[in-house]
């Protein structure tokens, strides 16, 4: 909109016009939304007057309030002139914004959007667009019912008016309540419709576009920006998808106009949280365009959105392969090494997150190895002031890379282990979820394990069992398994942790099945030391294990059966398991389709079958057919355990037959 510069003294003549025009909608009756909002508004005004004595307020403040009065009482021309004069002031400063708010100017501006005069609407929107950059004013616009009026104006034919509306929605939709209102007012389909633009315009340089064509491109940019804010709501994301946004976004990604591409990538980044959108990003071929924009150094915001999208979408193997095939791994590592990226923490977090998720695929790790990614990631760990989100992503990426033996050696060579152990002292839950897992991979390397033991890393991991986060507890328990298994004197190491055995037994009371499974795996290793088994038996591990046998969870079944197997070695534990009713549910595990469950269950049944009464219960529960089938398995551990269990059952049966024969013989002799 081309706004004429009009002196404020010209307003006097306009307001004295006898045929003055005052739209009905512009006359404001001060009726607040609620008593509470009125009370808070009046109290804030009182505070403002208290804090700002009259003699300390600049003349500009009073000039702005004078202009707002003309909006209330002036005719149509005076209203337009007042709006133009308002635009001459800096409306981004707090004092000028307060001047408009305190005299009720915000309500007036919103009401002007309901008039039929285009100039009044354009002027009001140009002011609101600037004012709505303030977070408090955004909330006020939402509370005053401005969202519905803004959405209604999207249907106006004037293109410049639509652009102003979309820009205002972009600002106001930063507020959660406003995003909800936009959805309820059916504003999302209208904004999505504006994304449908002629591809020729999107791929033609600006200097070759006519004014109308340039307006069309600007409209797409404004609508994309508005949807970028709106898409912060998961419900809005689903509405956008139903409105046909996906193919339009895929087309906009190919545009040469960065003011269109950047908000488009922003929308895709927000929507990528939804699994349906992740699939759509694959099928619409967006990945190659996203990777292409990763290398545009002059647009850090664009690169951040691209990296965030890759981070969110690469949970799926297909997308990880597409990123690699599109050449996306190299720019990610280059960005992680770039000093400019290291200064931009949100960008660095997105980049390291993308490296983490893409490293899940072994083929990607091969390329990362060629780019010396482990060394790059360890360099990031050396920065003690690095953000916790970045550290969490870096550790997650290292955890994937260290699944390969040569990378464990590389980590040790570049002194990465001390940095990892030090991270166990942090309190950020996502970081504490990842650190034990990467240290678990290190434990597969004997030299790395010795280093971690010397740095007191095992004790720090054990202490994470006290953490409130179930995922941290589960990962800590799971990472303890190799440390207990491979330690030089694991029994003594475990006993030296004061209260450690009681802590791990008490975790069997958790309501999280993943925690229970990981704790059972750790208890399996602890119980291999007879002294530790005696201690956890005293802490009541047996009834806690038996309480879990009715589970349907496959992972828990596997590790629970293993824990029961190794807990049978102490005293009367074997008999106690039978007395507590663990046998029959365990027999049912043999009907599971998972081979790992068969293996650990057969081992548990073998150890339990050393008690005669348990053998009788097993036989009555129908275990023999399962064991006979297991004996023919290709897994030798399963074969051995099943055969041992059958041998114990058969031995008891033979003894019973012998006793029966002797008894019958004695009875015969007695009759004779």
XYZ file of C-alpha atoms in Angstrom:
672
model
C 0.000 0.000 0.000
C 1.404 3.441 -0.942
C 0.582 5.642 2.030
C 0.611 9.458 1.464
C 2.434 11.571 4.018
C -0.139 13.891 5.587
C 0.580 16.385 8.318
C -1.322 15.900 11.550
C -2.752 19.451 11.486
C -4.682 18.492 8.347
C -6.758 16.213 10.559
C -8.501 19.238 12.080
C -10.078 20.131 8.735
C -11.106 16.528 8.064
C -12.762 16.152 11.442
C -14.791 19.396 11.016
C -16.420 18.129 7.822
C -20.181 18.349 8.267
C -20.777 15.205 6.210
C -18.396 13.155 8.279
C -18.538 9.393 7.940
C -18.227 7.212 11.039
C -18.672 3.477 10.348
C -20.894 1.700 12.845
C -18.194 -0.826 13.528
C -15.660 1.839 14.487
C -17.678 3.150 17.431
C -16.374 1.198 20.387
C -18.356 0.470 23.479
C -15.852 -0.666 26.065
C -17.196 -4.121 26.841
C -14.338 -6.372 27.903
C -14.346 -10.119 27.285
C -14.591 -10.836 31.015
C -14.419 -9.186 34.391
C -11.022 -10.724 34.912
C -9.572 -9.312 31.687
C -11.044 -5.873 32.489
C -9.569 -5.979 35.968
C -6.167 -6.975 34.706
C -6.297 -4.312 31.963
C -7.280 -1.547 34.340
C -4.700 -2.620 36.901
C -1.975 -2.648 34.247
C -3.043 0.837 33.139
C -2.828 2.040 36.737
C 0.623 0.520 37.048
C 1.641 2.216 33.804
C 0.465 5.600 35.089
C 2.234 5.004 38.373
C 5.497 4.042 36.760
C 5.464 6.804 34.123
C 4.813 10.284 35.574
C 3.261 12.668 33.069
C 6.346 14.881 32.809
C 8.532 11.871 31.882
C 6.422 10.773 28.883
C 7.659 11.953 25.491
C 5.516 14.225 23.286
C 5.301 11.365 20.768
C 3.204 9.413 23.286
C 0.585 12.163 23.398
C 0.672 12.659 19.632
C -0.124 8.973 19.115
C -3.007 9.089 21.575
C -4.321 12.179 19.779
C -4.259 10.274 16.501
C -6.178 7.373 18.067
C -8.880 9.831 19.161
C -9.304 10.878 15.551
C -9.880 7.220 14.712
C -12.826 7.295 17.119
C -14.443 10.533 16.071
C -13.156 11.416 12.608
C -14.846 10.877 9.278
C -13.673 8.373 6.691
C -10.935 10.646 5.351
C -9.744 11.577 8.836
C -9.542 7.904 9.742
C -7.311 7.147 6.763
C -5.143 10.192 7.427
C -4.794 9.269 11.117
C -3.745 5.746 10.185
C -1.135 7.114 7.774
C 0.187 9.429 10.487
C 0.341 6.537 12.939
C 2.556 4.697 10.472
C 5.006 7.609 10.570
C 5.738 6.760 14.200
C 7.951 3.886 15.290
C 5.332 1.375 16.381
C 7.907 -1.220 17.424
C 8.867 0.690 20.592
C 7.101 -0.255 23.794
C 6.079 3.267 24.801
C 4.354 3.906 21.470
C 2.577 0.570 21.641
C 1.367 1.393 25.139
C 0.089 4.740 23.926
C -2.195 2.924 21.476
C -3.240 0.227 23.951
C -4.022 2.491 26.896
C -6.481 4.592 24.967
C -8.260 1.610 23.435
C -6.637 1.896 20.031
C -6.205 -1.831 19.576
C -9.950 -2.428 19.747
C -10.487 0.389 17.243
C -8.001 -1.061 14.777
C -9.652 -4.483 14.962
C -13.103 -2.954 14.453
C -11.839 -1.062 11.403
C -11.262 -4.440 9.755
C -15.047 -4.902 9.698
C -15.693 -1.760 7.657
C -16.315 -1.902 3.925
C -13.730 0.757 3.109
C -10.577 -0.762 1.606
C -8.307 2.131 2.557
C -9.384 1.950 6.202
C -8.739 -1.780 6.240
C -5.329 -1.421 4.615
C -4.304 1.300 7.018
C -5.499 -0.611 10.073
C -3.756 -3.798 8.941
C -0.488 -2.020 8.211
C -0.522 -0.751 11.816
C -1.599 -4.100 13.291
C 1.141 -5.928 11.387
C 3.755 -3.846 13.173
C 2.036 -3.865 16.556
C 1.558 -7.636 16.529
C 5.308 -8.148 16.693
C 4.885 -7.518 20.419
C 4.014 -10.770 22.340
C 1.579 -9.010 24.673
C -0.299 -7.359 21.822
C -0.603 -10.729 20.061
C -2.420 -12.062 23.105
C -4.645 -8.995 23.219
C -5.627 -9.418 19.561
C -6.542 -13.049 20.238
C -8.494 -12.143 23.377
C -10.382 -9.361 21.569
C -11.699 -11.777 18.951
C -9.474 -10.447 16.206
C -8.660 -13.851 14.729
C -12.084 -14.427 13.224
C -12.064 -10.957 11.669
C -8.595 -11.506 10.195
C -9.603 -14.847 8.686
C -12.762 -13.278 7.242
C -10.631 -10.671 5.467
C -8.650 -13.396 3.716
C -11.610 -13.742 1.345
C -11.332 -10.094 0.218
C -10.266 -9.802 -3.439
C -7.568 -7.149 -2.855
C -4.201 -8.915 -3.003
C -2.315 -6.343 -0.913
C -4.995 -6.647 1.794
C -4.610 -10.442 1.828
C -0.846 -10.077 2.207
C -1.260 -7.768 5.222
C -3.739 -10.208 6.801
C -1.381 -13.164 6.312
C 1.544 -11.213 7.800
C -0.568 -10.284 10.827
C -1.676 -13.905 11.247
C 1.993 -14.931 11.097
C 2.697 -12.714 14.116
C -0.461 -13.444 16.109
C -0.251 -17.223 15.550
C 2.842 -17.318 17.733
C 0.236 -17.476 20.536
C -1.221 -20.925 21.225
C -4.762 -19.631 21.710
C -4.607 -17.809 18.372
C -3.560 -20.984 16.528
C -6.597 -22.751 17.936
C -8.909 -19.906 16.858
C -7.474 -19.920 13.328
C -8.328 -23.615 13.021
C -11.807 -23.117 14.447
C -12.476 -20.224 12.041
C -11.464 -22.378 9.028
C -8.517 -20.136 8.297
C -6.101 -22.962 7.488
C -7.750 -24.114 4.206
C -7.868 -20.480 3.059
C -4.152 -20.013 3.727
C -3.342 -23.323 2.015
C -5.236 -22.154 -1.096
C -2.867 -19.183 -1.376
C 0.077 -21.568 -1.762
C -1.241 -22.603 -5.174
C 0.791 -20.311 -7.414
C 1.874 -20.472 -11.050
C 5.179 -22.368 -11.201
C 6.468 -19.923 -13.796
C 6.239 -17.078 -11.276
C 8.041 -19.164 -8.649
C 10.972 -19.842 -10.955
C 11.312 -16.439 -12.634
C 13.718 -13.791 -11.263
C 12.049 -10.806 -9.597
C 13.319 -8.278 -12.113
C 11.467 -10.139 -14.858
C 8.125 -10.310 -13.038
C 5.306 -7.817 -13.574
C 3.728 -6.048 -10.585
C 0.771 -8.436 -10.479
C 3.063 -11.468 -10.748
C 5.262 -10.115 -7.965
C 2.161 -9.650 -5.797
C 1.273 -13.291 -6.383
C 4.746 -14.379 -5.216
C 4.518 -12.097 -2.178
C 1.122 -13.598 -1.357
C 2.606 -17.105 -1.401
C 5.449 -15.936 0.855
C 3.046 -14.315 3.348
C 0.719 -17.333 3.394
C 3.675 -19.683 3.915
C 4.898 -17.562 6.801
C 1.440 -17.614 8.370
C 1.198 -21.405 8.013
C 4.687 -21.745 9.483
C 3.358 -20.216 12.712
C 0.052 -22.083 12.535
C 1.791 -25.461 12.063
C 3.199 -25.374 15.604
C -0.060 -27.088 16.604
C -0.314 -30.816 15.848
C -4.060 -30.500 15.217
C -3.431 -27.733 12.712
C -0.874 -29.929 10.958
C -3.520 -32.577 10.354
C -5.945 -29.970 9.018
C -3.250 -28.699 6.641
C -2.686 -32.198 5.322
C -6.419 -32.708 4.730
C -6.488 -29.365 2.926
C -3.975 -30.618 0.346
C -0.892 -28.739 1.554
C 1.672 -31.494 0.862
C 1.911 -31.359 -2.963
C 1.846 -27.549 -2.843
C 4.733 -27.476 -0.367
C 6.701 -29.888 -2.557
C 6.250 -27.516 -5.497
C 7.259 -24.420 -3.491
C 10.510 -26.106 -2.425
C 11.724 -25.845 -6.011
C 11.220 -22.067 -6.154
C 14.165 -19.728 -6.731
C 12.693 -17.124 -4.357
C 14.166 -17.605 -0.884
C 11.359 -15.629 0.784
C 9.098 -18.462 -0.406
C 11.454 -21.388 0.233
C 12.449 -20.486 3.812
C 8.923 -20.448 5.337
C 8.045 -23.495 3.238
C 10.912 -25.453 4.782
C 9.792 -24.059 8.151
C 6.322 -25.547 7.628
C 7.778 -28.897 6.577
C 10.060 -28.913 9.621
C 7.093 -28.358 11.944
C 4.922 -30.913 10.150
C 7.676 -33.546 10.136
C 6.729 -34.454 13.712
C 3.686 -36.213 12.244
C 4.393 -39.740 10.894
C 1.987 -39.161 8.001
C 3.950 -36.120 6.910
C 7.200 -38.066 7.182
C 5.800 -40.552 4.690
C 4.552 -37.734 2.462
C 8.007 -36.115 2.439
C 9.390 -39.388 1.074
C 6.710 -40.004 -1.521
C 6.615 -36.410 -2.811
C 10.371 -36.440 -3.424
C 11.123 -33.534 -1.084
C 14.302 -35.031 0.386
C 16.554 -34.142 -2.553
C 15.372 -30.501 -2.491
C 15.871 -30.325 1.284
C 19.414 -31.666 0.910
C 20.126 -29.152 -1.863
C 19.232 -26.236 0.416
C 21.556 -27.518 3.172
C 24.533 -26.006 1.345
C 23.186 -22.441 1.149
C 25.522 -20.777 3.653
C 23.964 -17.312 3.313
C 20.670 -18.531 4.805
C 21.355 -20.088 8.250
C 17.648 -20.230 9.103
C 16.991 -22.219 5.923
C 19.801 -24.644 6.761
C 18.432 -25.079 10.279
C 14.962 -25.950 8.984
C 16.475 -28.441 6.521
C 18.565 -30.128 9.214
C 15.591 -30.261 11.602
C 13.484 -31.932 8.924
C 16.165 -34.546 8.294
C 16.484 -35.080 12.059
C 12.770 -35.760 12.420
C 12.278 -37.838 9.271
C 15.332 -40.096 9.484
C 13.777 -42.477 11.968
C 12.745 -44.329 8.804
C 15.390 -46.299 6.907
C 14.041 -45.221 3.505
C 14.570 -41.544 4.300
C 18.076 -42.202 5.644
C 18.967 -43.888 2.360
C 17.478 -41.005 0.374
C 19.562 -38.474 2.319
C 22.730 -40.436 1.583
C 21.876 -40.926 -2.071
C 21.142 -37.196 -2.425
C 24.574 -36.344 -1.016
C 23.262 -35.002 2.278
C 25.837 -36.537 4.654
C 28.798 -34.426 3.533
C 27.177 -31.004 4.111
C 25.985 -32.110 7.559
C 29.517 -32.971 8.673
C 30.916 -29.817 7.056
C 28.368 -27.724 8.941
C 29.301 -29.428 12.220
C 32.929 -28.368 11.640
C 32.070 -24.812 10.570
C 32.919 -22.187 13.269
C 29.877 -20.129 12.203
C 27.606 -23.089 12.858
C 29.123 -23.594 16.306
C 28.104 -20.042 17.221
C 24.497 -20.687 16.140
C 23.300 -23.156 18.792
C 19.853 -23.946 17.288
C 21.520 -24.664 13.937
C 24.203 -26.818 15.555
C 21.554 -28.755 17.503
C 19.641 -29.447 14.278
C 22.804 -30.521 12.418
C 24.034 -32.876 15.156
C 20.520 -34.299 15.477
C 20.460 -35.007 11.736
C 23.869 -36.727 11.951
C 22.583 -38.843 14.838
C 19.496 -40.109 13.052
C 21.190 -40.696 9.703
C 23.923 -42.696 11.482
C 21.380 -45.373 12.400
C 22.001 -46.906 8.961
C 25.322 -48.806 8.698
C 25.778 -47.588 5.101
C 25.688 -43.997 6.345
C 28.214 -44.756 9.074
C 30.613 -45.967 6.373
C 30.454 -42.546 4.737
C 30.717 -40.794 8.101
C 33.886 -42.806 8.798
C 35.391 -41.500 5.570
C 34.574 -37.960 6.714
C 36.199 -38.612 10.156
C 32.906 -37.824 11.867
C 33.861 -39.362 15.232
C 36.749 -36.885 15.584
C 34.402 -34.014 14.637
C 31.846 -35.075 17.251
C 34.466 -35.468 20.001
C 35.660 -31.908 19.257
C 32.147 -30.702 20.056
C 32.257 -32.548 23.402
C 35.394 -30.620 24.377
C 33.430 -27.365 24.590
C 32.375 -27.188 28.255
C 29.887 -24.395 27.458
C 28.115 -26.332 24.721
C 24.306 -26.512 24.966
C 22.858 -29.674 26.492
C 20.689 -30.298 23.430
C 23.762 -30.320 21.185
C 25.634 -32.601 23.600
C 22.683 -34.999 23.688
C 22.619 -35.243 19.893
C 26.400 -35.629 19.669
C 26.356 -38.502 22.160
C 23.464 -40.134 20.302
C 25.449 -39.964 17.064
C 28.524 -41.429 18.753
C 26.387 -44.260 20.104
C 25.440 -45.246 16.549
C 28.990 -44.912 15.200
C 30.501 -46.932 18.069
C 28.501 -49.995 17.135
C 31.474 -50.591 14.828
C 34.628 -51.800 16.547
C 37.076 -49.540 14.698
C 35.210 -46.444 15.912
C 35.642 -47.534 19.545
C 39.392 -47.490 18.974
C 39.091 -44.083 17.315
C 37.148 -42.686 20.277
C 39.795 -43.917 22.702
C 42.593 -42.548 20.514
C 41.121 -39.021 20.454
C 40.481 -39.089 24.254
C 36.707 -39.019 23.957
C 36.006 -41.328 26.919
C 36.811 -38.780 29.695
C 34.411 -36.297 28.091
C 31.652 -38.920 27.928
C 32.120 -39.969 31.560
C 32.030 -36.320 32.614
C 28.606 -35.952 30.966
C 27.182 -38.406 33.515
C 27.275 -35.519 36.009
C 24.745 -33.499 33.987
C 21.024 -33.411 34.791
C 19.468 -32.980 31.310
C 17.303 -36.137 30.831
C 17.750 -36.598 27.038
C 21.521 -36.388 27.525
C 21.431 -38.894 30.378
C 19.421 -41.240 28.163
C 22.154 -41.288 25.526
C 25.377 -41.285 27.556
C 24.904 -44.748 29.159
C 24.135 -46.243 25.748
C 27.333 -44.946 24.155
C 29.352 -46.076 27.185
C 27.729 -49.487 26.812
C 29.212 -49.700 23.336
C 32.596 -48.688 24.770
C 32.388 -51.591 27.248
C 32.722 -54.010 24.342
C 36.318 -52.806 24.034
C 38.464 -54.096 26.982
C 40.821 -51.102 27.008
C 37.957 -48.612 26.901
C 36.255 -50.474 29.728
C 39.363 -50.216 31.901
C 39.462 -46.461 31.250
C 35.818 -46.058 32.237
C 36.355 -48.051 35.442
C 39.342 -45.879 36.370
C 37.296 -42.727 35.769
C 34.604 -44.076 38.165
C 32.160 -44.242 35.265
C 30.445 -47.454 36.410
C 29.491 -45.909 39.744
C 28.098 -42.841 37.958
C 26.031 -45.052 35.644
C 24.734 -47.003 38.647
C 23.713 -43.744 40.307
C 21.480 -42.983 37.293
C 19.173 -45.763 38.498
C 17.930 -43.171 41.003
C 16.909 -40.777 38.208
C 13.205 -39.917 37.935
C 13.086 -40.566 34.178
C 12.095 -44.179 33.322
C 14.099 -44.006 30.102
C 17.237 -42.926 31.963
C 16.695 -45.765 34.454
C 16.214 -48.299 31.663
C 19.271 -47.204 29.671
C 21.438 -47.096 32.794
C 20.397 -50.635 33.790
C 20.921 -51.890 30.240
C 24.401 -50.346 30.022
C 25.425 -52.008 33.305
C 25.058 -55.479 31.726
C 28.419 -55.540 29.867
C 30.240 -53.811 32.744
C 29.151 -56.516 35.205
C 29.792 -59.262 32.646
C 33.303 -58.200 31.595
C 34.669 -56.671 34.815
C 37.795 -58.308 36.243
C 36.082 -58.880 39.587
C 32.481 -57.989 38.916
C 31.193 -59.388 42.201
C 33.450 -57.186 44.298
C 32.845 -54.176 42.026
C 29.059 -54.454 42.475
C 29.263 -54.958 46.234
C 31.396 -51.848 46.677
C 28.463 -49.643 45.572
C 26.750 -48.883 48.872
C 23.030 -49.595 48.541
C 23.463 -50.474 44.857
C 21.966 -53.974 45.038
C 18.971 -52.816 47.037
C 18.428 -50.013 44.528
C 18.364 -52.324 41.508
C 16.028 -54.809 43.257
C 13.599 -52.003 44.148
C 13.408 -51.029 40.473
C 11.497 -54.291 39.926
C 8.529 -52.372 41.365
C 8.555 -49.979 38.366
C 5.419 -49.608 36.237
C 7.457 -49.281 33.019
C 7.943 -52.609 31.216
C 11.103 -51.434 29.438
C 12.664 -50.502 32.780
C 11.683 -53.897 34.179
C 13.209 -55.720 31.201
C 16.523 -53.853 31.472
C 16.673 -54.332 35.243
C 16.031 -58.068 34.831
C 18.910 -58.208 32.326
C 21.191 -56.519 34.864
C 20.010 -58.832 37.673
C 20.867 -61.819 35.458
C 24.487 -60.664 35.480
C 24.498 -59.702 39.162
C 23.145 -63.136 40.166
C 26.078 -64.929 38.522
C 28.121 -64.013 41.602
C 26.909 -66.190 44.479
C 27.553 -63.575 47.182
C 25.624 -60.926 45.286
C 22.827 -63.438 44.698
C 22.610 -64.029 48.431
C 22.317 -60.270 49.038
C 19.576 -59.667 46.466
C 17.715 -62.737 47.768
C 17.685 -61.130 51.209
C 16.319 -57.959 49.590
C 13.308 -59.948 48.306
C 14.150 -60.338 44.619
C 12.266 -63.669 44.280
C 8.672 -62.521 44.933
C 9.288 -59.396 42.834
C 10.377 -61.535 39.882
C 7.436 -63.912 40.309
C 5.032 -60.938 40.303
C 6.122 -60.232 36.729
C 5.692 -63.699 35.190
C 2.195 -63.010 33.857
C 3.515 -60.323 31.487
C 2.759 -60.377 27.766
C 5.720 -58.159 26.847
C 8.263 -60.128 24.771
C 11.318 -58.148 25.893
C 10.407 -58.510 29.558
C 9.690 -62.234 29.147
C 13.148 -62.797 27.653
C 15.122 -61.075 30.429
C 12.797 -62.136 33.263
C 13.302 -65.821 32.388
C 17.064 -65.241 32.357
C 16.952 -63.556 35.788
C 14.914 -66.450 37.236
C 17.381 -68.951 35.766
C 20.413 -67.425 37.478
C 18.589 -66.717 40.751
C 17.984 -70.465 41.262
C 21.576 -71.091 42.350
C 21.246 -69.887 45.948
C 19.845 -71.925 48.833
C 16.207 -72.915 48.432
C 15.481 -70.314 45.715
C 14.708 -73.045 43.180
C 12.046 -74.567 45.402
C 10.747 -71.119 46.381
C 10.082 -70.174 42.750
C 7.928 -73.284 42.408
C 6.090 -72.554 45.641
C 5.340 -68.974 44.501
C 3.771 -70.219 41.257
C 6.379 -69.265 38.639
C 6.462 -72.624 36.789
C 3.177 -72.725 34.856
C 3.446 -69.173 33.404
C 7.033 -69.901 32.348
C 5.917 -73.022 30.486
C 3.534 -70.802 28.496
C 6.538 -68.697 27.379
C 7.632 -71.711 25.284
C 4.633 -71.071 23.040
C 6.013 -67.616 22.165
C 7.252 -67.084 18.612
C 10.481 -65.291 19.673
C 13.592 -67.556 19.666
C 15.295 -65.464 22.366
C 12.344 -66.033 24.697
C 12.578 -69.801 24.029
C 16.297 -69.786 24.834
C 16.084 -67.998 28.198
C 12.880 -69.797 29.194
C 14.439 -73.207 28.499
C 17.412 -72.152 30.626
C 15.096 -71.123 33.475
C 13.146 -74.393 33.241
C 16.387 -76.361 33.266
C 17.531 -74.745 36.520
C 14.066 -75.018 38.065
C 13.835 -78.697 37.108
C 16.586 -79.490 39.592
C 13.828 -79.518 42.196
C 11.602 -82.659 41.983
C 8.393 -80.852 42.855
C 9.033 -78.327 40.058
C 9.493 -81.224 37.614
C 6.075 -82.539 38.531
C 4.507 -79.086 37.989
C 6.250 -78.731 34.630
C 5.076 -82.138 33.466
C 1.520 -81.379 34.527
C 1.708 -78.009 32.696
C 2.504 -79.779 29.419
C 6.128 -78.697 28.996
C 7.404 -81.912 27.367
C 6.138 -81.257 23.784
C 7.717 -77.804 23.819
C 11.028 -79.177 25.066
C 11.057 -81.921 22.457
C 10.586 -79.320 19.740
C 13.313 -77.128 21.255
C 15.807 -80.003 21.197
C 15.674 -79.928 17.377
C 16.544 -76.194 17.281
C 19.708 -74.938 15.555
C 20.507 -72.807 18.611
C 22.848 -74.979 20.694
C 22.138 -73.076 23.924
C 18.430 -73.741 23.508
C 19.132 -77.375 22.633
C 21.320 -77.856 25.697
C 18.884 -76.249 28.134
C 15.870 -78.131 26.741
C 17.749 -81.441 26.812
C 18.870 -80.818 30.390
C 15.316 -80.073 31.479
C 14.018 -83.199 29.757
C 16.779 -85.236 31.404
C 15.766 -84.015 34.867
C 12.087 -84.743 34.210
C 12.964 -88.181 32.819
C 15.255 -88.912 35.760
C 12.446 -88.136 38.206
C 10.043 -90.311 36.190
C 12.516 -93.225 36.265
C 12.987 -92.826 39.992
C 9.220 -92.769 40.426
C 8.918 -95.958 38.329
C 11.624 -97.616 40.419
C 9.886 -96.670 43.657
C 6.588 -97.926 42.234
C 8.152 -101.287 41.258
C 9.746 -101.696 44.656
C 6.480 -100.873 46.377
C 4.583 -103.342 44.208
C 7.210 -106.028 44.863
C 6.990 -105.506 48.599
C 3.219 -105.702 48.523
C 3.402 -108.967 46.527
C 5.889 -110.483 48.960
C 3.697 -109.431 51.830
C 0.633 -111.179 50.327
C 2.620 -114.332 49.662
